[in-house]
Amino acid sequence: MSDKTELKRTMTLLPAISTVVGTVIGAGVFFKVSSVSASTGSTSMAMLVWLLGGLISLAAGLTGAELAAALPETGGMLVYIERAYGKVLSYLLGWTQSVVYFPASVAAKGIIFGTQVVNLFHLSADAVIPAGVCALISVFLINLLGSKIAGQFQSLTLLFKLIPLALIVVFGLLQPGGVDVSFFPVQAGTHTSGFLTALGAGLLATMYAYDGWIHVGNIAGELKNPSRDLPRAIAGGLLGIMIIYLLVNYVFLHTLPISALAGNENAAMDVAEKIFGDFGGKLITIGILVSIYGTLNGYTMTGMRLPYAMALENNLPFSKGLLKLNRFQIPYVSGLFQLILSIALMFIGGFDMLTDMLVFVIWMFYTLVFIAVIKLRHTEPDLVRPYKVPWYPFMPIVAILGGVFILVMTLISNFGLAMIGIGLTLIGLPVYYVHQALLKRK
């Protein structure tokens, strides 16, 4: 491989950990307390699901990184799935990411952005969607100016992810608080339909906040010593994130009763005002808004390139149009396609509905990645693996069991939502086969 295309191995451990933290931490930690509290009904189970979510994500990140290090190619998970299972499943993943995962994630962030703007400025509830749509369009326009500007903007907003979290944790822990947070015995609230159902629903909610670990392995090709530093970066980063999430949610649960948090999309702002007063709470909320906006930028920047990548191989209808670039070499038609899908989804579902659906859908493929690690160990034993998952096969099995539990409990607790996700995924099959048939005729 030439020097022009080979990634330079200059990254050390500390920036690698920072990459992990910056990739994963987003809007979920601020706004999933609402659905976690509603699903679990008790402080003990709420804290448990945040802990379990972190442990499953840790096992998932350490497992998936083996394939990322062995197959450091553009496309990431698409490459792993195709290598292990073939073209059809890889296409389904690309389809799902293009029309479900990224549009739903952007739409959900737009909704929560609009919700916070409405609450901050005491606007009419009817302004939530328009405010969110304005955020989506403005981020899209920023990205049209080129990847350098979008990347610089992303780096700038990273700081705003950490400042509100740090202030909430430090000052929240110093406050006497009005609620006792019990950790044992772990139990579901009386309003839920059972321990396992509450656990599954709560865990599904936390997984949105932990999502993003799949991209962590993409830094393998830039690490000076991937076999040593990749597991340390993943373990250190995700353990740090888990501790942050546990501390933030402890403060939330310690500051307001769980009944005031459950179903309250404005819970983060309410907690901030309780800790810092009205003016201080508004400043923290502005910091949270900037954090959401930055996360929205990151998903827009990444998401608009997926339909483009699939169009490069003529895998989508209207591929020729999706390949169009503006003068800054940005796939603007692909971005416009995802923008329209995201805005449409904002009118169809709420924040929790969209995030639960995208987590369920993407975890179907995450679980296939974990299985692929074991499968490729047998089918391709000679594949060069700069990094191997520690404690094999225990770690992959933990990741697989975690994935299966999330999927099964979603099917049990929210069958309709799971079927919508599966249905949107399977629509990709006729699209694939019809498109392939048309290509053969030409």
GROMACS .gro file of C-alpha atoms in nm:
model
  442
    1MET     CA    1   0.000   0.000   0.000
    2SER     CA    2   0.134   0.345  -0.086
    3ASP     CA    3   0.211   0.614   0.168
    4LYS     CA    4  -0.066   0.830   0.018
    5THR     CA    5  -0.342   0.590   0.114
    6GLU     CA    6  -0.199   0.431   0.426
    7LEU     CA    7  -0.316   0.575   0.757
    8LYS     CA    8  -0.036   0.718   0.968
    9ARG     CA    9   0.005   0.547   1.305
   10THR     CA   10   0.051   0.856   1.521
   11MET     CA   11  -0.230   0.825   1.778
   12THR     CA   12  -0.139   0.741   2.137
   13LEU     CA   13  -0.356   0.620   2.422
   14LEU     CA   14  -0.488   0.952   2.560
   15PRO     CA   15  -0.628   1.093   2.233
   16ALA     CA   16  -0.771   0.748   2.159
   17ILE     CA   17  -0.964   0.755   2.488
   18SER     CA   18  -1.081   1.109   2.407
   19THR     CA   19  -1.208   0.982   2.071
   20VAL     CA   20  -1.407   0.710   2.246
   21VAL     CA   21  -1.564   0.957   2.490
   22GLY     CA   22  -1.640   1.214   2.220
   23THR     CA   23  -1.797   0.952   1.993
   24VAL     CA   24  -2.032   0.801   2.250
   25ILE     CA   25  -2.145   1.087   2.475
   26GLY     CA   26  -2.434   1.276   2.316
   27ALA     CA   27  -2.791   1.373   2.394
   28GLY     CA   28  -2.897   1.039   2.545
   29VAL     CA   29  -2.749   1.093   2.892
   30PHE     CA   30  -2.955   1.410   2.937
   31PHE     CA   31  -3.286   1.287   2.801
   32LYS     CA   32  -3.310   0.911   2.854
   33VAL     CA   33  -3.358   0.958   3.229
   34SER     CA   34  -3.724   1.020   3.141
   35SER     CA   35  -3.792   0.683   2.977
   36VAL     CA   36  -3.556   0.490   3.209
   37SER     CA   37  -3.743   0.625   3.512
   38ALA     CA   38  -4.081   0.551   3.353
   39SER     CA   39  -3.976   0.196   3.256
   40THR     CA   40  -3.809   0.092   3.581
   41GLY     CA   41  -4.018   0.276   3.841
   42SER     CA   42  -3.745   0.265   4.107
   43THR     CA   43  -3.409   0.427   4.175
   44SER     CA   44  -3.243   0.089   4.232
   45MET     CA   45  -3.341  -0.054   3.894
   46ALA     CA   46  -3.275   0.274   3.716
   47MET     CA   47  -2.915   0.268   3.839
   48LEU     CA   48  -2.888  -0.104   3.756
   49VAL     CA   49  -2.986  -0.061   3.391
   50TRP     CA   50  -2.732   0.221   3.347
   51LEU     CA   51  -2.466  -0.010   3.491
   52LEU     CA   52  -2.572  -0.307   3.274
   53GLY     CA   53  -2.589  -0.088   2.966
   54GLY     CA   54  -2.230   0.018   3.025
   55LEU     CA   55  -2.106  -0.338   3.082
   56ILE     CA   56  -2.280  -0.468   2.769
   57SER     CA   57  -2.140  -0.177   2.566
   58LEU     CA   58  -1.793  -0.251   2.705
   59ALA     CA   59  -1.816  -0.616   2.598
   60ALA     CA   60  -1.959  -0.505   2.262
   61GLY     CA   61  -1.684  -0.250   2.200
   62LEU     CA   62  -1.402  -0.488   2.290
   63THR     CA   63  -1.556  -0.759   2.069
   64GLY     CA   64  -1.637  -0.548   1.763
   65ALA     CA   65  -1.292  -0.386   1.767
   66GLU     CA   66  -1.133  -0.716   1.664
   67LEU     CA   67  -1.294  -0.693   1.321
   68ALA     CA   68  -1.231  -0.319   1.299
   69ALA     CA   69  -0.859  -0.377   1.352
   70ALA     CA   70  -0.846  -0.677   1.116
   71LEU     CA   71  -1.055  -0.512   0.840
   72PRO     CA   72  -0.976  -0.138   0.858
   73GLU     CA   73  -1.164  -0.057   0.537
   74THR     CA   74  -1.406   0.221   0.448
   75GLY     CA   75  -1.757   0.105   0.530
   76GLY     CA   76  -1.684  -0.034   0.876
   77MET     CA   77  -1.966  -0.263   0.982
   78LEU     CA   78  -2.076  -0.309   0.620
   79VAL     CA   79  -1.741  -0.474   0.551
   80TYR     CA   80  -1.759  -0.702   0.857
   81ILE     CA   81  -2.112  -0.821   0.774
   82GLU     CA   82  -2.032  -0.887   0.407
   83ARG     CA   83  -1.713  -1.074   0.497
   84ALA     CA   84  -1.899  -1.303   0.738
   85TYR     CA   85  -2.246  -1.340   0.582
   86GLY     CA   86  -2.240  -1.219   0.223
   87LYS     CA   87  -2.370  -0.934   0.013
   88VAL     CA   88  -2.744  -0.950   0.094
   89LEU     CA   89  -2.710  -0.898   0.470
   90SER     CA   90  -2.449  -0.629   0.411
   91TYR     CA   91  -2.692  -0.453   0.177
   92LEU     CA   92  -2.969  -0.476   0.438
   93LEU     CA   93  -2.740  -0.311   0.691
   94GLY     CA   94  -2.655  -0.031   0.449
   95TRP     CA   95  -3.024   0.012   0.366
   96THR     CA   96  -3.119   0.019   0.734
   97GLN     CA   97  -2.851   0.270   0.824
   98SER     CA   98  -2.948   0.490   0.527
   99VAL     CA   99  -3.328   0.494   0.571
  100VAL     CA  100  -3.383   0.407   0.939
  101TYR     CA  101  -3.086   0.441   1.174
  102PHE     CA  102  -2.934   0.776   1.078
  103PRO     CA  103  -3.259   0.953   0.975
  104ALA     CA  104  -3.434   0.835   1.295
  105SER     CA  105  -3.138   0.941   1.509
  106VAL     CA  106  -3.123   1.286   1.347
  107ALA     CA  107  -3.503   1.320   1.378
  108ALA     CA  108  -3.495   1.227   1.746
  109LYS     CA  109  -3.222   1.480   1.818
  110GLY     CA  110  -3.421   1.742   1.627
  111ILE     CA  111  -3.728   1.673   1.842
  112ILE     CA  112  -3.539   1.696   2.169
  113PHE     CA  113  -3.361   2.013   2.048
  114GLY     CA  114  -3.697   2.171   1.965
  115THR     CA  115  -3.841   2.060   2.299
  116GLN     CA  116  -3.560   2.227   2.492
  117VAL     CA  117  -3.585   2.548   2.288
  118VAL     CA  118  -3.960   2.564   2.359
  119ASN     CA  119  -3.908   2.507   2.731
  120LEU     CA  120  -3.613   2.747   2.757
  121PHE     CA  121  -3.795   3.036   2.591
  122HIS     CA  122  -4.147   2.939   2.710
  123LEU     CA  123  -4.283   2.906   2.357
  124SER     CA  124  -4.594   2.722   2.244
  125ALA     CA  125  -4.568   2.344   2.226
  126ASP     CA  126  -4.658   2.375   1.857
  127ALA     CA  127  -4.312   2.524   1.801
  128VAL     CA  128  -4.124   2.200   1.890
  129ILE     CA  129  -4.124   2.054   1.538
  130PRO     CA  130  -4.054   2.385   1.356
  131ALA     CA  131  -3.761   2.458   1.592
  132GLY     CA  132  -3.627   2.107   1.540
  133VAL     CA  133  -3.664   2.131   1.161
  134CYS     CA  134  -3.473   2.461   1.163
  135ALA     CA  135  -3.190   2.291   1.356
  136LEU     CA  136  -3.178   2.004   1.103
  137ILE     CA  137  -3.172   2.238   0.803
  138SER     CA  138  -2.905   2.466   0.954
  139VAL     CA  139  -2.679   2.169   1.034
  140PHE     CA  140  -2.728   2.038   0.679
  141LEU     CA  141  -2.626   2.379   0.539
  142ILE     CA  142  -2.315   2.386   0.762
  143ASN     CA  143  -2.214   2.047   0.624
  144LEU     CA  144  -2.254   2.170   0.266
  145LEU     CA  145  -1.962   2.409   0.332
  146GLY     CA  146  -1.721   2.117   0.342
  147SER     CA  147  -1.599   1.841   0.571
  148LYS     CA  148  -1.324   2.064   0.717
  149ILE     CA  149  -1.570   2.323   0.849
  150ALA     CA  150  -1.812   2.053   0.969
  151GLY     CA  151  -1.524   1.877   1.145
  152GLN     CA  152  -1.402   2.197   1.310
  153PHE     CA  153  -1.754   2.270   1.428
  154GLN     CA  154  -1.774   1.917   1.570
  155SER     CA  155  -1.450   1.966   1.767
  156LEU     CA  156  -1.575   2.298   1.904
  157THR     CA  157  -1.903   2.154   2.032
  158LEU     CA  158  -1.728   1.856   2.197
  159LEU     CA  159  -1.637   2.080   2.488
  160PHE     CA  160  -2.003   2.166   2.542
  161LYS     CA  161  -2.084   1.798   2.590
  162LEU     CA  162  -1.858   1.780   2.892
  163ILE     CA  163  -1.911   2.117   3.063
  164PRO     CA  164  -2.282   2.065   3.154
  165LEU     CA  165  -2.211   1.709   3.265
  166ALA     CA  166  -1.921   1.815   3.485
  167LEU     CA  167  -2.116   2.102   3.645
  168ILE     CA  168  -2.425   1.886   3.708
  169VAL     CA  169  -2.215   1.611   3.870
  170VAL     CA  170  -1.992   1.835   4.084
  171PHE     CA  171  -2.260   2.073   4.212
  172GLY     CA  172  -2.529   1.802   4.221
  173LEU     CA  173  -2.319   1.585   4.451
  174LEU     CA  174  -2.250   1.883   4.677
  175GLN     CA  175  -2.621   1.960   4.712
  176PRO     CA  176  -2.802   1.790   5.001
  177GLY     CA  177  -3.074   1.669   4.761
  178GLY     CA  178  -3.427   1.578   4.853
  179VAL     CA  179  -3.445   1.210   4.757
  180ASP     CA  180  -3.270   0.904   4.898
  181VAL     CA  181  -3.130   0.687   4.619
  182SER     CA  182  -3.139   0.321   4.719
  183PHE     CA  183  -2.934   0.063   4.531
  184PHE     CA  184  -3.053  -0.253   4.705
  185PRO     CA  185  -3.273  -0.444   4.691
  186VAL     CA  186  -3.315  -0.402   4.315
  187GLN     CA  187  -3.683  -0.392   4.233
  188ALA     CA  188  -3.920  -0.263   3.969
  189GLY     CA  189  -4.182  -0.007   4.058
  190THR     CA  190  -4.532  -0.130   4.129
  191HIS     CA  191  -4.671   0.029   3.812
  192THR     CA  192  -4.457  -0.186   3.580
  193SER     CA  193  -4.557  -0.524   3.435
  194GLY     CA  194  -4.277  -0.729   3.588
  195PHE     CA  195  -3.909  -0.731   3.677
  196LEU     CA  196  -3.771  -0.862   3.344
  197THR     CA  197  -4.000  -0.642   3.135
  198ALA     CA  198  -3.897  -0.334   3.333
  199LEU     CA  199  -3.532  -0.435   3.308
  200GLY     CA  200  -3.556  -0.488   2.931
  201ALA     CA  201  -3.740  -0.162   2.863
  202GLY     CA  202  -3.501   0.035   3.083
  203LEU     CA  203  -3.197  -0.127   2.925
  204LEU     CA  204  -3.325  -0.050   2.574
  205ALA     CA  205  -3.349   0.317   2.673
  206THR     CA  206  -2.993   0.330   2.811
  207MET     CA  207  -2.845   0.169   2.500
  208TYR     CA  208  -2.925   0.481   2.299
  209ALA     CA  209  -2.704   0.685   2.534
  210TYR     CA  210  -2.420   0.431   2.499
  211ASP     CA  211  -2.458   0.398   2.121
  212GLY     CA  212  -2.159   0.493   1.908
  213TRP     CA  213  -1.909   0.238   2.039
  214ILE     CA  214  -1.911   0.055   1.699
  215HIS     CA  215  -1.714   0.347   1.551
  216VAL     CA  216  -1.443   0.322   1.817
  217GLY     CA  217  -1.259   0.045   1.636
  218ASN     CA  218  -1.215   0.269   1.331
  219ILE     CA  219  -0.917   0.437   1.499
  220ALA     CA  220  -0.723   0.108   1.499
  221GLY     CA  221  -0.533   0.197   1.181
  222GLU     CA  222  -0.406   0.521   1.336
  223LEU     CA  223  -0.283   0.382   1.668
  224LYS     CA  224   0.090   0.343   1.722
  225ASN     CA  225   0.033   0.017   1.908
  226PRO     CA  226  -0.322  -0.111   1.837
  227SER     CA  227  -0.283  -0.449   2.007
  228ARG     CA  228  -0.195  -0.274   2.333
  229ASP     CA  229  -0.376   0.060   2.315
  230LEU     CA  230  -0.705  -0.031   2.141
  231PRO     CA  231  -0.843  -0.244   2.427
  232ARG     CA  232  -0.711   0.013   2.678
  233ALA     CA  233  -0.880   0.299   2.489
  234ILE     CA  234  -1.210   0.113   2.463
  235ALA     CA  235  -1.203  -0.013   2.821
  236GLY     CA  236  -1.084   0.321   2.963
  237GLY     CA  237  -1.321   0.528   2.750
  238LEU     CA  238  -1.633   0.320   2.806
  239LEU     CA  239  -1.561   0.270   3.176
  240GLY     CA  240  -1.521   0.647   3.207
  241ILE     CA  241  -1.848   0.703   3.021
  242MET     CA  242  -2.026   0.449   3.241
  243ILE     CA  243  -1.902   0.624   3.557
  244ILE     CA  244  -2.012   0.963   3.419
  245TYR     CA  245  -2.356   0.826   3.332
  246LEU     CA  246  -2.397   0.665   3.674
  247LEU     CA  247  -2.295   0.988   3.851
  248VAL     CA  248  -2.524   1.206   3.635
  249ASN     CA  249  -2.821   0.977   3.687
  250TYR     CA  250  -2.749   0.950   4.058
  251VAL     CA  251  -2.768   1.332   4.072
  252PHE     CA  252  -3.092   1.330   3.870
  253LEU     CA  253  -3.250   1.068   4.098
  254HIS     CA  254  -3.114   1.236   4.412
  255THR     CA  255  -3.243   1.580   4.312
  256LEU     CA  256  -3.598   1.500   4.200
  257PRO     CA  257  -3.831   1.211   4.290
  258ILE     CA  258  -3.855   0.942   4.024
  259SER     CA  259  -4.220   1.033   3.969
  260ALA     CA  260  -4.109   1.382   3.858
  261LEU     CA  261  -3.852   1.235   3.618
  262ALA     CA  262  -4.066   0.961   3.461
  263GLY     CA  263  -4.200   1.069   3.122
  264ASN     CA  264  -4.060   1.420   3.167
  265GLU     CA  265  -3.862   1.517   2.853
  266ASN     CA  266  -3.764   1.836   3.036
  267ALA     CA  267  -3.609   1.646   3.328
  268ALA     CA  268  -3.252   1.767   3.260
  269MET     CA  269  -3.360   2.132   3.265
  270ASP     CA  270  -3.571   2.079   3.579
  271VAL     CA  271  -3.274   1.922   3.760
  272ALA     CA  272  -3.040   2.200   3.642
  273GLU     CA  273  -3.280   2.470   3.772
  274LYS     CA  274  -3.316   2.284   4.102
  275ILE     CA  275  -2.936   2.276   4.147
  276PHE     CA  276  -2.833   2.612   4.000
  277GLY     CA  277  -3.147   2.822   4.031
  278ASP     CA  278  -3.345   2.972   3.744
  279PHE     CA  279  -3.065   3.167   3.572
  280GLY     CA  280  -2.795   2.903   3.626
  281GLY     CA  281  -3.034   2.633   3.509
  282LYS     CA  282  -3.093   2.824   3.186
  283LEU     CA  283  -2.717   2.854   3.125
  284ILE     CA  284  -2.675   2.479   3.174
  285THR     CA  285  -2.967   2.419   2.939
  286ILE     CA  286  -2.801   2.635   2.673
  287GLY     CA  287  -2.488   2.421   2.713
  288ILE     CA  288  -2.700   2.109   2.669
  289LEU     CA  289  -2.857   2.259   2.355
  290VAL     CA  290  -2.512   2.321   2.206
  291SER     CA  291  -2.421   1.962   2.295
  292ILE     CA  292  -2.730   1.831   2.113
  293TYR     CA  293  -2.654   2.053   1.815
  294GLY     CA  294  -2.299   1.918   1.797
  295THR     CA  295  -2.420   1.559   1.814
  296LEU     CA  296  -2.674   1.642   1.543
  297ASN     CA  297  -2.387   1.770   1.329
  298GLY     CA  298  -2.187   1.450   1.381
  299TYR     CA  299  -2.472   1.221   1.278
  300THR     CA  300  -2.561   1.442   0.981
  301MET     CA  301  -2.198   1.447   0.864
  302THR     CA  302  -2.168   1.068   0.890
  303GLY     CA  303  -2.519   0.978   0.777
  304MET     CA  304  -2.519   1.172   0.449
  305ARG     CA  305  -2.220   0.971   0.330
  306LEU     CA  306  -2.393   0.631   0.361
  307PRO     CA  307  -2.637   0.659   0.067
  308TYR     CA  308  -2.344   0.806  -0.129
  309ALA     CA  309  -2.123   0.506  -0.041
  310MET     CA  310  -2.397   0.264  -0.147
  311ALA     CA  311  -2.455   0.461  -0.468
  312LEU     CA  312  -2.085   0.428  -0.555
  313GLU     CA  313  -2.154   0.058  -0.609
  314ASN     CA  314  -2.489   0.130  -0.776
  315ASN     CA  315  -2.671  -0.041  -0.489
  316LEU     CA  316  -2.963   0.201  -0.467
  317PRO     CA  317  -3.231   0.325  -0.707
  318PHE     CA  318  -3.136   0.668  -0.844
  319SER     CA  319  -2.769   0.600  -0.757
  320LYS     CA  320  -2.654   0.841  -1.027
  321GLY     CA  321  -2.832   1.131  -0.857
  322LEU     CA  322  -2.705   1.037  -0.510
  323LEU     CA  323  -2.346   1.059  -0.636
  324LYS     CA  324  -2.368   1.431  -0.714
  325LEU     CA  325  -2.119   1.647  -0.524
  326ASN     CA  326  -2.113   2.022  -0.469
  327ARG     CA  327  -1.802   2.238  -0.518
  328PHE     CA  328  -1.684   2.144  -0.168
  329GLN     CA  329  -1.698   1.774  -0.262
  330ILE     CA  330  -1.997   1.709  -0.036
  331PRO     CA  331  -2.268   1.458  -0.146
  332TYR     CA  332  -2.546   1.716  -0.123
  333VAL     CA  333  -2.818   1.504  -0.291
  334SER     CA  334  -2.748   1.217  -0.051
  335GLY     CA  335  -2.761   1.465   0.237
  336LEU     CA  336  -3.086   1.616   0.110
  337PHE     CA  337  -3.234   1.264   0.084
  338GLN     CA  338  -3.155   1.196   0.450
  339LEU     CA  339  -3.273   1.541   0.556
  340ILE     CA  340  -3.616   1.481   0.398
  341LEU     CA  341  -3.642   1.138   0.565
  342SER     CA  342  -3.544   1.286   0.903
  343ILE     CA  343  -3.800   1.567   0.882
  344ALA     CA  344  -4.071   1.317   0.782
  345LEU     CA  345  -3.986   1.097   1.083
  346MET     CA  346  -4.015   1.398   1.316
  347PHE     CA  347  -4.383   1.418   1.226
  348ILE     CA  348  -4.436   1.042   1.264
  349GLY     CA  349  -4.277   0.953   1.600
  350GLY     CA  350  -4.159   1.105   1.927
  351PHE     CA  351  -3.810   1.100   2.077
  352ASP     CA  352  -3.844   0.774   2.272
  353MET     CA  353  -4.031   0.592   1.994
  354LEU     CA  354  -3.767   0.681   1.735
  355THR     CA  355  -3.466   0.607   1.957
  356ASP     CA  356  -3.605   0.275   2.083
  357MET     CA  357  -3.676   0.169   1.724
  358LEU     CA  358  -3.330   0.262   1.596
  359VAL     CA  359  -3.159   0.088   1.890
  360PHE     CA  360  -3.360  -0.229   1.827
  361VAL     CA  361  -3.286  -0.225   1.454
  362ILE     CA  362  -2.913  -0.155   1.483
  363TRP     CA  363  -2.867  -0.412   1.761
  364MET     CA  364  -2.987  -0.684   1.523
  365PHE     CA  365  -2.676  -0.610   1.318
  366TYR     CA  366  -2.450  -0.547   1.617
  367THR     CA  367  -2.533  -0.897   1.741
  368LEU     CA  368  -2.445  -1.037   1.398
  369VAL     CA  369  -2.107  -0.860   1.426
  370PHE     CA  370  -2.037  -1.029   1.761
  371ILE     CA  371  -2.126  -1.368   1.611
  372ALA     CA  372  -1.906  -1.286   1.310
  373VAL     CA  373  -1.603  -1.250   1.539
  374ILE     CA  374  -1.642  -1.616   1.643
  375LYS     CA  375  -1.739  -1.727   1.291
  376LEU     CA  376  -1.436  -1.570   1.124
  377ARG     CA  377  -1.203  -1.714   1.389
  378HIS     CA  378  -1.307  -2.054   1.247
  379THR     CA  379  -1.346  -1.975   0.876
  380GLU     CA  380  -1.048  -1.737   0.843
  381PRO     CA  381  -0.796  -1.837   1.111
  382ASP     CA  382  -0.509  -1.686   0.908
  383LEU     CA  383  -0.664  -1.339   0.891
  384VAL     CA  384  -0.414  -1.093   1.040
  385ARG     CA  385  -0.562  -0.964   1.366
  386PRO     CA  386  -0.356  -0.675   1.510
  387TYR     CA  387  -0.590  -0.685   1.809
  388LYS     CA  388  -0.776  -0.985   1.950
  389VAL     CA  389  -1.069  -0.954   2.189
  390PRO     CA  390  -0.953  -1.036   2.545
  391TRP     CA  391  -1.094  -1.337   2.730
  392TYR     CA  392  -1.211  -1.503   2.411
  393PRO     CA  393  -1.473  -1.654   2.376
  394PHE     CA  394  -1.619  -1.522   2.705
  395MET     CA  395  -1.627  -1.156   2.598
  396PRO     CA  396  -1.801  -1.216   2.261
  397ILE     CA  397  -2.053  -1.446   2.431
  398VAL     CA  398  -2.137  -1.173   2.685
  399ALA     CA  399  -2.187  -0.927   2.397
  400ILE     CA  400  -2.406  -1.177   2.208
  401LEU     CA  401  -2.619  -1.256   2.515
  402GLY     CA  402  -2.657  -0.886   2.586
  403GLY     CA  403  -2.771  -0.824   2.229
  404VAL     CA  404  -3.015  -1.116   2.232
  405PHE     CA  405  -3.161  -0.997   2.564
  406ILE     CA  406  -3.218  -0.646   2.427
  407LEU     CA  407  -3.387  -0.780   2.113
  408VAL     CA  408  -3.604  -1.039   2.289
  409MET     CA  409  -3.720  -0.802   2.562
  410THR     CA  410  -3.805  -0.537   2.303
  411LEU     CA  411  -4.018  -0.792   2.119
  412ILE     CA  412  -4.193  -0.876   2.446
  413SER     CA  413  -4.236  -0.525   2.583
  414ASN     CA  414  -4.296  -0.333   2.259
  415PHE     CA  415  -4.389  -0.580   1.988
  416GLY     CA  416  -4.544  -0.319   1.758
  417LEU     CA  417  -4.238  -0.097   1.757
  418ALA     CA  418  -4.011  -0.399   1.696
  419MET     CA  419  -4.226  -0.505   1.400
  420ILE     CA  420  -4.208  -0.155   1.251
  421GLY     CA  421  -3.828  -0.171   1.274
  422ILE     CA  422  -3.813  -0.519   1.124
  423GLY     CA  423  -4.057  -0.419   0.850
  424LEU     CA  424  -3.857  -0.110   0.750
  425THR     CA  425  -3.544  -0.326   0.742
  426LEU     CA  426  -3.699  -0.602   0.530
  427ILE     CA  427  -3.829  -0.352   0.273
  428GLY     CA  428  -3.467  -0.343   0.164
  429LEU     CA  429  -3.491  -0.700   0.030
  430PRO     CA  430  -3.735  -0.634  -0.258
  431VAL     CA  431  -3.549  -0.309  -0.331
  432TYR     CA  432  -3.225  -0.505  -0.356
  433TYR     CA  433  -3.355  -0.788  -0.576
  434VAL     CA  434  -3.558  -0.562  -0.808
  435HIS     CA  435  -3.263  -0.326  -0.847
  436GLN     CA  436  -3.028  -0.619  -0.922
  437ALA     CA  437  -3.273  -0.756  -1.180
  438LEU     CA  438  -3.294  -0.418  -1.353
  439LEU     CA  439  -2.914  -0.391  -1.363
  440LYS     CA  440  -2.887  -0.732  -1.529
  441ARG     CA  441  -3.128  -0.623  -1.803
  442LYS     CA  442  -2.912  -0.326  -1.899
   0.00000   0.00000   0.00000
